Amino acid sequence: MRGLPVILGENPFNPDGLILIEASVIDFVERYAQRSIASTEAGGILLGHRKGKHLHVVCATEPSTADRRSRFRFQREIEPHQTIATQAWRQSGQKMDYLGEWHSHPESNPHPSNIDLTEWKKITSRASECLVFLIVGNANEHWLGTGRDRTVLIANRVVSG
Ligand SMILES: [Zn+2]
């Protein structure tokens, strides 16, 4: 699907709502795909716009040096990513918003772990709106979901390349 402007998913919480992800965002997060045995999990936040019922992801942050990364675990430090989110929000005239989270998995057909689901429950319980969650697999297949009120559902499997 590379080359197309957006990756589409339907929001399971909102039948008419689409999740749009710019191909440049997929290209960016795939740079952190765990293709080698030694590579560690990576992650960051997703930034973009809420347009009516639709969620449009236009940017992702890279892992910060403060994040704790291992083969099967990624723990994001809130502060560096939050700073970038706040800057983007200011610079965009308050149009670019925090939309969710991404991280990599060392598997070709990625699924959320129990740790992921526990973490996402916490994140969605603090958010007032629907959030996007993306797990980047190591073979151009990714898991895309949305969450609200402690529930996260799969929206699509994204195949690229
Ligand atoms: Zn995970």
CSV table of C-alpha atoms and ligand atoms in Angstrom, one decimal:
chain,number,residue,atom,x,y,z
A,1,MET,CA,0.0,0.0,0.0
A,2,ARG,CA,3.0,2.3,0.0
A,3,GLY,CA,2.6,5.2,-2.3
A,4,LEU,CA,-1.0,5.8,-1.5
A,5,PRO,CA,-1.6,8.9,0.6
A,6,VAL,CA,-3.5,7.2,3.4
A,7,ILE,CA,-4.0,3.9,5.1
A,8,LEU,CA,-7.7,3.4,6.0
A,9,GLY,CA,-9.4,1.6,8.8
A,10,GLU,CA,-12.9,1.9,10.1
A,11,ASN,CA,-13.3,2.9,13.7
A,12,PRO,CA,-15.2,0.1,15.4
A,13,PHE,CA,-16.5,2.6,18.0
A,14,ASN,CA,-18.0,4.8,15.3
A,15,PRO,CA,-19.5,3.1,12.2
A,16,ASP,CA,-19.0,6.2,10.0
A,17,GLY,CA,-15.6,7.2,11.3
A,18,LEU,CA,-12.5,6.4,9.4
A,19,ILE,CA,-8.9,6.1,10.6
A,20,LEU,CA,-6.6,7.7,8.1
A,21,ILE,CA,-2.8,7.3,8.5
A,22,GLU,CA,-0.5,9.1,6.1
A,23,ALA,CA,1.8,6.7,4.2
A,24,SER,CA,4.7,8.8,5.5
A,25,VAL,CA,3.8,7.8,9.0
A,26,ILE,CA,3.8,4.1,8.1
A,27,ASP,CA,7.2,4.6,6.4
A,28,PHE,CA,8.5,6.3,9.5
A,29,VAL,CA,7.5,3.7,12.0
A,30,GLU,CA,8.7,0.9,9.7
A,31,ARG,CA,12.2,2.2,10.2
A,32,TYR,CA,11.8,0.8,13.7
A,33,ALA,CA,10.5,-2.6,12.6
A,34,GLN,CA,12.4,-5.4,14.5
A,35,ARG,CA,13.7,-7.2,11.5
A,36,SER,CA,16.9,-8.4,13.2
A,37,ILE,CA,17.3,-10.6,16.3
A,38,ALA,CA,19.0,-7.9,18.3
A,39,SER,CA,16.6,-5.1,17.6
A,40,THR,CA,14.6,-3.8,20.6
A,41,GLU,CA,11.0,-2.6,20.8
A,42,ALA,CA,10.5,1.0,19.8
A,43,GLY,CA,7.5,3.3,20.1
A,44,GLY,CA,6.2,6.8,20.4
A,45,ILE,CA,3.0,8.8,20.0
A,46,LEU,CA,0.7,9.5,17.1
A,47,LEU,CA,-0.2,13.1,16.3
A,48,GLY,CA,-2.9,14.4,13.9
A,49,HIS,CA,-6.3,15.8,13.5
A,50,ARG,CA,-9.8,15.0,14.6
A,51,LYS,CA,-12.1,15.8,11.6
A,52,GLY,CA,-15.6,15.2,12.7
A,53,LYS,CA,-15.9,11.5,13.2
A,54,HIS,CA,-12.6,10.8,11.5
A,55,LEU,CA,-9.1,10.4,12.9
A,56,HIS,CA,-6.3,11.5,10.7
A,57,VAL,CA,-2.7,10.6,11.8
A,58,VAL,CA,-0.1,12.8,10.1
A,59,CYS,CA,2.9,12.4,12.3
A,60,ALA,CA,4.6,10.0,14.8
A,61,THR,CA,7.3,10.6,17.3
A,62,GLU,CA,10.5,8.5,17.5
A,63,PRO,CA,11.6,6.8,20.6
A,64,SER,CA,13.4,9.1,23.1
A,65,THR,CA,16.6,8.2,24.8
A,66,ALA,CA,14.7,8.2,28.1
A,67,ASP,CA,12.4,5.3,26.9
A,68,ARG,CA,13.2,1.8,28.3
A,69,ARG,CA,13.6,-0.6,25.4
A,70,SER,CA,14.1,-4.3,25.3
A,71,ARG,CA,13.4,-7.1,22.9
A,72,PHE,CA,9.8,-7.7,24.2
A,73,ARG,CA,9.1,-4.5,26.1
A,74,PHE,CA,8.8,-0.9,25.4
A,75,GLN,CA,8.1,1.6,28.2
A,76,ARG,CA,7.6,5.1,27.1
A,77,GLU,CA,8.7,8.0,29.2
A,78,ILE,CA,5.8,10.4,29.1
A,79,GLU,CA,7.8,13.7,29.3
A,80,PRO,CA,9.8,13.9,26.0
A,81,HIS,CA,6.9,12.8,23.9
A,82,GLN,CA,4.5,15.1,25.7
A,83,THR,CA,6.8,18.0,25.0
A,84,ILE,CA,6.7,17.2,21.3
A,85,ALA,CA,2.9,16.8,21.3
A,86,THR,CA,2.5,20.2,23.1
A,87,GLN,CA,4.9,21.9,20.6
A,88,ALA,CA,3.0,20.4,17.6
A,89,TRP,CA,-0.3,21.5,19.1
A,90,ARG,CA,1.0,25.1,19.6
A,91,GLN,CA,2.7,25.4,16.2
A,92,SER,CA,-0.3,24.0,14.3
A,93,GLY,CA,-2.6,26.7,15.8
A,94,GLN,CA,-4.0,24.0,18.1
A,95,LYS,CA,-5.1,21.8,15.2
A,96,MET,CA,-2.6,19.0,15.7
A,97,ASP,CA,-3.6,16.8,18.6
A,98,TYR,CA,-2.4,13.7,20.5
A,99,LEU,CA,-4.2,10.8,18.8
A,100,GLY,CA,-2.6,7.7,20.3
A,101,GLU,CA,0.4,5.4,20.5
A,102,TRP,CA,2.5,3.2,18.4
A,103,HIS,CA,5.2,0.6,19.2
A,104,SER,CA,7.0,-2.3,17.5
A,105,HIS,CA,6.7,-6.0,18.1
A,106,PRO,CA,9.2,-8.7,17.1
A,107,GLU,CA,6.6,-10.7,15.3
A,108,SER,CA,5.3,-10.9,11.7
A,109,ASN,CA,1.6,-11.0,12.6
A,110,PRO,CA,1.5,-8.6,15.6
A,111,HIS,CA,-1.2,-8.8,18.3
A,112,PRO,CA,-1.5,-6.8,21.5
A,113,SER,CA,0.1,-8.4,24.6
A,114,ASN,CA,-1.7,-8.4,28.0
A,115,ILE,CA,0.7,-5.7,29.0
A,116,ASP,CA,-0.4,-3.6,26.0
A,117,LEU,CA,-4.0,-4.1,26.8
A,118,THR,CA,-3.5,-3.1,30.5
A,119,GLU,CA,-1.5,0.0,29.5
A,120,TRP,CA,-4.1,1.0,26.9
A,121,LYS,CA,-6.9,0.6,29.4
A,122,LYS,CA,-5.1,3.2,31.6
A,123,ILE,CA,-4.5,5.5,28.7
A,124,THR,CA,-8.1,5.4,27.4
A,125,SER,CA,-9.6,5.8,30.9
A,126,ARG,CA,-7.7,9.2,31.1
A,127,ALA,CA,-8.8,10.3,27.6
A,128,SER,CA,-12.1,12.0,26.7
A,129,GLU,CA,-12.0,10.9,23.1
A,130,CYS,CA,-11.2,7.8,20.9
A,131,LEU,CA,-7.5,7.0,20.6
A,132,VAL,CA,-5.6,5.1,17.9
A,133,PHE,CA,-3.1,2.3,18.7
A,134,LEU,CA,-0.7,0.9,16.1
A,135,ILE,CA,1.6,-2.1,16.6
A,136,VAL,CA,4.4,-2.3,14.0
A,137,GLY,CA,5.2,-5.9,13.0
A,138,ASN,CA,8.6,-7.0,11.5
A,139,ALA,CA,7.3,-8.0,8.1
A,140,ASN,CA,5.2,-5.1,6.8
A,141,GLU,CA,2.1,-6.2,8.6
A,142,HIS,CA,0.7,-4.1,11.4
A,143,TRP,CA,-2.1,-4.1,13.9
A,144,LEU,CA,-4.3,-1.1,14.0
A,145,GLY,CA,-6.9,-0.5,16.7
A,146,THR,CA,-8.9,2.2,18.5
A,147,GLY,CA,-9.8,2.5,22.1
A,148,ARG,CA,-12.2,4.3,24.3
A,149,ASP,CA,-13.3,4.0,28.0
A,150,ARG,CA,-10.9,1.1,28.8
A,151,THR,CA,-11.8,-0.9,25.7
A,152,VAL,CA,-9.5,-1.4,22.6
A,153,LEU,CA,-10.8,-3.1,19.5
A,154,ILE,CA,-9.0,-4.0,16.3
A,155,ALA,CA,-9.8,-1.7,13.3
A,156,ASN,CA,-7.7,-3.2,10.6
A,157,ARG,CA,-4.6,-5.1,9.7
A,158,VAL,CA,-2.3,-2.8,7.7
A,159,VAL,CA,-0.2,-4.5,5.0
A,160,SER,CA,2.4,-2.4,3.3
A,161,GLY,CA,5.5,-2.7,1.2
B,1,ZN,ZN,3.2,-4.5,22.6
